[in-house]
mmCIF file of C-alpha atoms in Angstrom:
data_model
loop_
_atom_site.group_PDB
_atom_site.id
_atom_site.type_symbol
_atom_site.label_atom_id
_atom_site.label_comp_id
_atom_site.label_asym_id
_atom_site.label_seq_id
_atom_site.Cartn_x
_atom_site.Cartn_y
_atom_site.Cartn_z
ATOM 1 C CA UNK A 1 19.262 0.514 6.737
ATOM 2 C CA UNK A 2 16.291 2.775 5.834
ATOM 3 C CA UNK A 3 13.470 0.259 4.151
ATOM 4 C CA UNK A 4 10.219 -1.149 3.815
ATOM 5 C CA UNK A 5 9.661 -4.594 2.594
ATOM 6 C CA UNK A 6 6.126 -6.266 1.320
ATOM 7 C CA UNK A 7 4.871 -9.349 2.256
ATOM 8 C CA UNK A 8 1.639 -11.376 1.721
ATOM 9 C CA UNK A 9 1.223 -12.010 -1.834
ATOM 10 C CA UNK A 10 0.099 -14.384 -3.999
ATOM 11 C CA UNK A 11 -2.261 -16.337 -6.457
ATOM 12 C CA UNK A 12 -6.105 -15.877 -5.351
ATOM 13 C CA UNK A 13 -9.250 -16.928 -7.460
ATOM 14 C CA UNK A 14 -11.577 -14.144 -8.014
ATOM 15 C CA UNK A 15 -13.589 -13.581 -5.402
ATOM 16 C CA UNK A 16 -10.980 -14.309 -2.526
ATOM 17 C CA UNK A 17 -9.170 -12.479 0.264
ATOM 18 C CA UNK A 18 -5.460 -11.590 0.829
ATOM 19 C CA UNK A 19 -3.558 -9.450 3.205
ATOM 20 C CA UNK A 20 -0.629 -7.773 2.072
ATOM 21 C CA UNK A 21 2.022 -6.193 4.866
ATOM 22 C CA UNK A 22 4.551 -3.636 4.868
ATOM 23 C CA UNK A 23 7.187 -3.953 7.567
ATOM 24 C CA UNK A 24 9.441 -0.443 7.777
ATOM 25 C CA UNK A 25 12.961 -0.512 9.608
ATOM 26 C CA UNK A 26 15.262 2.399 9.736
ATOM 27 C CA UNK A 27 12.646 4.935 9.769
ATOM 28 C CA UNK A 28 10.731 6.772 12.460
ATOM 29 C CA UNK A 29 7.709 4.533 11.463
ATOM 30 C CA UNK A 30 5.211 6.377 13.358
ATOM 31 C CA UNK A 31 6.051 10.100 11.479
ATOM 32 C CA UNK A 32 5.019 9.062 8.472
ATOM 33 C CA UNK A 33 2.328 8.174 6.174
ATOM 34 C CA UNK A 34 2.191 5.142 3.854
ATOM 35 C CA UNK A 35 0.772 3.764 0.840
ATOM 36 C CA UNK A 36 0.016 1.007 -1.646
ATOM 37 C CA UNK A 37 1.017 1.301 -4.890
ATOM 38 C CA UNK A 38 0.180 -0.962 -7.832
ATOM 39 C CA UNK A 39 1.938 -1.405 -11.094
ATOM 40 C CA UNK A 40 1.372 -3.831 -14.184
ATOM 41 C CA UNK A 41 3.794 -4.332 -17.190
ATOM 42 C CA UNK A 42 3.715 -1.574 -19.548
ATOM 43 C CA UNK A 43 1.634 0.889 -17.202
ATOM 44 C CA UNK A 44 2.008 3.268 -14.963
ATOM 45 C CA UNK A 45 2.103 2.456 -10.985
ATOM 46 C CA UNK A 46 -1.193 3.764 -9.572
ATOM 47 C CA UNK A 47 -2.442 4.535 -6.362
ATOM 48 C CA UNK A 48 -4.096 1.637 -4.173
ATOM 49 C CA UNK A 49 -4.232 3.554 -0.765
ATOM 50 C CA UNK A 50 -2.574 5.591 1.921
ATOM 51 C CA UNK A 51 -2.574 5.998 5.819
ATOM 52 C CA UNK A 52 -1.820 8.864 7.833
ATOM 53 C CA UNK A 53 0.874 8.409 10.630
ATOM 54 C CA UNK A 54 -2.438 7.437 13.827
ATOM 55 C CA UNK A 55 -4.232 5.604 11.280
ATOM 56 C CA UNK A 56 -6.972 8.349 11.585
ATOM 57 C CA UNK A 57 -7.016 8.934 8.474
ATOM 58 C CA UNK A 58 -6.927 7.243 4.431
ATOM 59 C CA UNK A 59 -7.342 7.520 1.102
ATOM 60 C CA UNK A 60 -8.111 4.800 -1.520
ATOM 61 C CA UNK A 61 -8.577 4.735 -5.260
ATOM 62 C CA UNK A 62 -12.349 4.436 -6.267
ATOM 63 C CA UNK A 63 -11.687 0.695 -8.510
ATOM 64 C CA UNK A 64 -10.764 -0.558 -4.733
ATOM 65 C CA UNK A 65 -13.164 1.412 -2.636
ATOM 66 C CA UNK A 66 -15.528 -1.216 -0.638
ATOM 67 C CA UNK A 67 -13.155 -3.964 -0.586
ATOM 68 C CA UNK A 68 -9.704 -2.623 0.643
ATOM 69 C CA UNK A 69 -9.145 -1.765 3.986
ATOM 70 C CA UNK A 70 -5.684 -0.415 4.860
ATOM 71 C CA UNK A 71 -4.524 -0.148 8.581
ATOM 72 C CA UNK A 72 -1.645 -0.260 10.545
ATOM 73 C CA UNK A 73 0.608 -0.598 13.644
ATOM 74 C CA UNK A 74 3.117 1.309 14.718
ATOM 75 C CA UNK A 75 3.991 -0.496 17.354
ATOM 76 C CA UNK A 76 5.335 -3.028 14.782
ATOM 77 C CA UNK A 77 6.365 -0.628 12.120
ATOM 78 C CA UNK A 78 4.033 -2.543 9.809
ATOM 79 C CA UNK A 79 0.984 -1.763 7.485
ATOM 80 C CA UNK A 80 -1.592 -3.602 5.938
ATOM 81 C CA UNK A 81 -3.829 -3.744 3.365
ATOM 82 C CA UNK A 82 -6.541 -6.363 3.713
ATOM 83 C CA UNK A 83 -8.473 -6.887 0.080
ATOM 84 C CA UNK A 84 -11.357 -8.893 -0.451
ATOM 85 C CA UNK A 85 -13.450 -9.690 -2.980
ATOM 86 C CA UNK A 86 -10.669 -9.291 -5.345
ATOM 87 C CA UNK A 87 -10.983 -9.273 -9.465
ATOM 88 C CA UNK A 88 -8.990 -10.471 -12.301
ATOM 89 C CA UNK A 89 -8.112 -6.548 -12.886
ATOM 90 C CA UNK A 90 -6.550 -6.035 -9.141
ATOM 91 C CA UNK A 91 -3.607 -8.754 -9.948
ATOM 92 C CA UNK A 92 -0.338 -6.069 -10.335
ATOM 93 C CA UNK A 93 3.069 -6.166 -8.308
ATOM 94 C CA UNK A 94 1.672 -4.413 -5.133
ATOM 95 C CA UNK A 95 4.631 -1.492 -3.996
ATOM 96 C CA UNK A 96 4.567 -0.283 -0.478
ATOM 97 C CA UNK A 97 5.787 3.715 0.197
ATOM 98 C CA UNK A 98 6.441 6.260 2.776
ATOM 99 C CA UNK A 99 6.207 9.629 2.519
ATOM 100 C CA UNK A 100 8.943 11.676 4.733
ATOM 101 C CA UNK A 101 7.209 14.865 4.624
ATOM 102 C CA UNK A 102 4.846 14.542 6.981
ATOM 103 C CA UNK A 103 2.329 12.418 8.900
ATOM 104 C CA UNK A 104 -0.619 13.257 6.490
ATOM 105 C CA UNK A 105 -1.532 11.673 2.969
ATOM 106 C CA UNK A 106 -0.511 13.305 0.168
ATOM 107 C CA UNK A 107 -2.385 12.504 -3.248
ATOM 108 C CA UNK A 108 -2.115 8.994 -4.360
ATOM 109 C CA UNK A 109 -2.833 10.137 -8.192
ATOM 110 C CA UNK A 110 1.244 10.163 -8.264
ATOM 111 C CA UNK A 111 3.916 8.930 -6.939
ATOM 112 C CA UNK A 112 6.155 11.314 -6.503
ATOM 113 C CA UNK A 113 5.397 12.483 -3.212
ATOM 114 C CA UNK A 114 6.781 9.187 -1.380
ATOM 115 C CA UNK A 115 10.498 8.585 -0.858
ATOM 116 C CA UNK A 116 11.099 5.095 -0.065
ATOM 117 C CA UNK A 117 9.635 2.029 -1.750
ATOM 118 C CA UNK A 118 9.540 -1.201 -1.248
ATOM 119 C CA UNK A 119 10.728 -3.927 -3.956
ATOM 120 C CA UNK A 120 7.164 -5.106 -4.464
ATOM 121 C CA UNK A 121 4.734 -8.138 -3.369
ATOM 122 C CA UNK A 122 2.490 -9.839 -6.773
ATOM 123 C CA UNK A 123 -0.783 -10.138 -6.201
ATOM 124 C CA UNK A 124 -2.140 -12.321 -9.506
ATOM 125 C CA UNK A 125 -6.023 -12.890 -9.608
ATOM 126 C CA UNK A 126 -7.557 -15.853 -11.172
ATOM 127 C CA UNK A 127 -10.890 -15.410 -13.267
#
């Protein structure tokens, strides 16, 4: 079965650290480039960050710029996204995606250039 599945969140005060993961099965991991996602009730899911397929290059919105670092391994089929220094405003159900054509990053100002996502990881942010 073709999927990627989040791990690593959970309730942080402001000011703390968390690492989420991404674990992909199914899927030539290493062929593709992947992404965090965000998403609050009522909004639209935005852009955290993306990877290309050697970790060479990535992408990440400017509100996360400075305190997210996303890597990965494909040895493991798994990506992460380290964030520190985290704010009331970055607590949203974190969604982890690949895009299948390609090993570059498309634009993270959308969505719909990744094909498989994950069912989510929340990441909630105490002031």
């Amino acid at each position: 079965q073709v999927q990627v599945v989040e791990s690593g969140g959970g309730l942080v005060q402001a000011g703390g650290s968390l690492r989420l993961s991404c674990t992909a099965s199914g899927l030539v991991f290493d062929e593709h480039s992947m992404a965090w996602f965000r998403q609050t009730p009522g909004k639209e899911r935005d852009g955290v960050s993306c990877i290309s397929w050697n970790g060479g290059n990535s992408l990440y919105a400017d509100s996360v710029k400075g305190r997210f670092t996303i890597s990965r391994d494909n040895a493991n089929n798994t990506m992460y996204l380290q964030m520190s220094n985290l704010k009331p405003e970055d607590t949203a159900m974190y969604y982890c995606a690949a895009h299948f054509n390609g090993g570059w990053c498309p634009a993270i100002s959308t969505g719909k250039y990744f094909d498989l996502w994950g069912q989510g990881t929340q990441v909630t942010v105490s002031s």
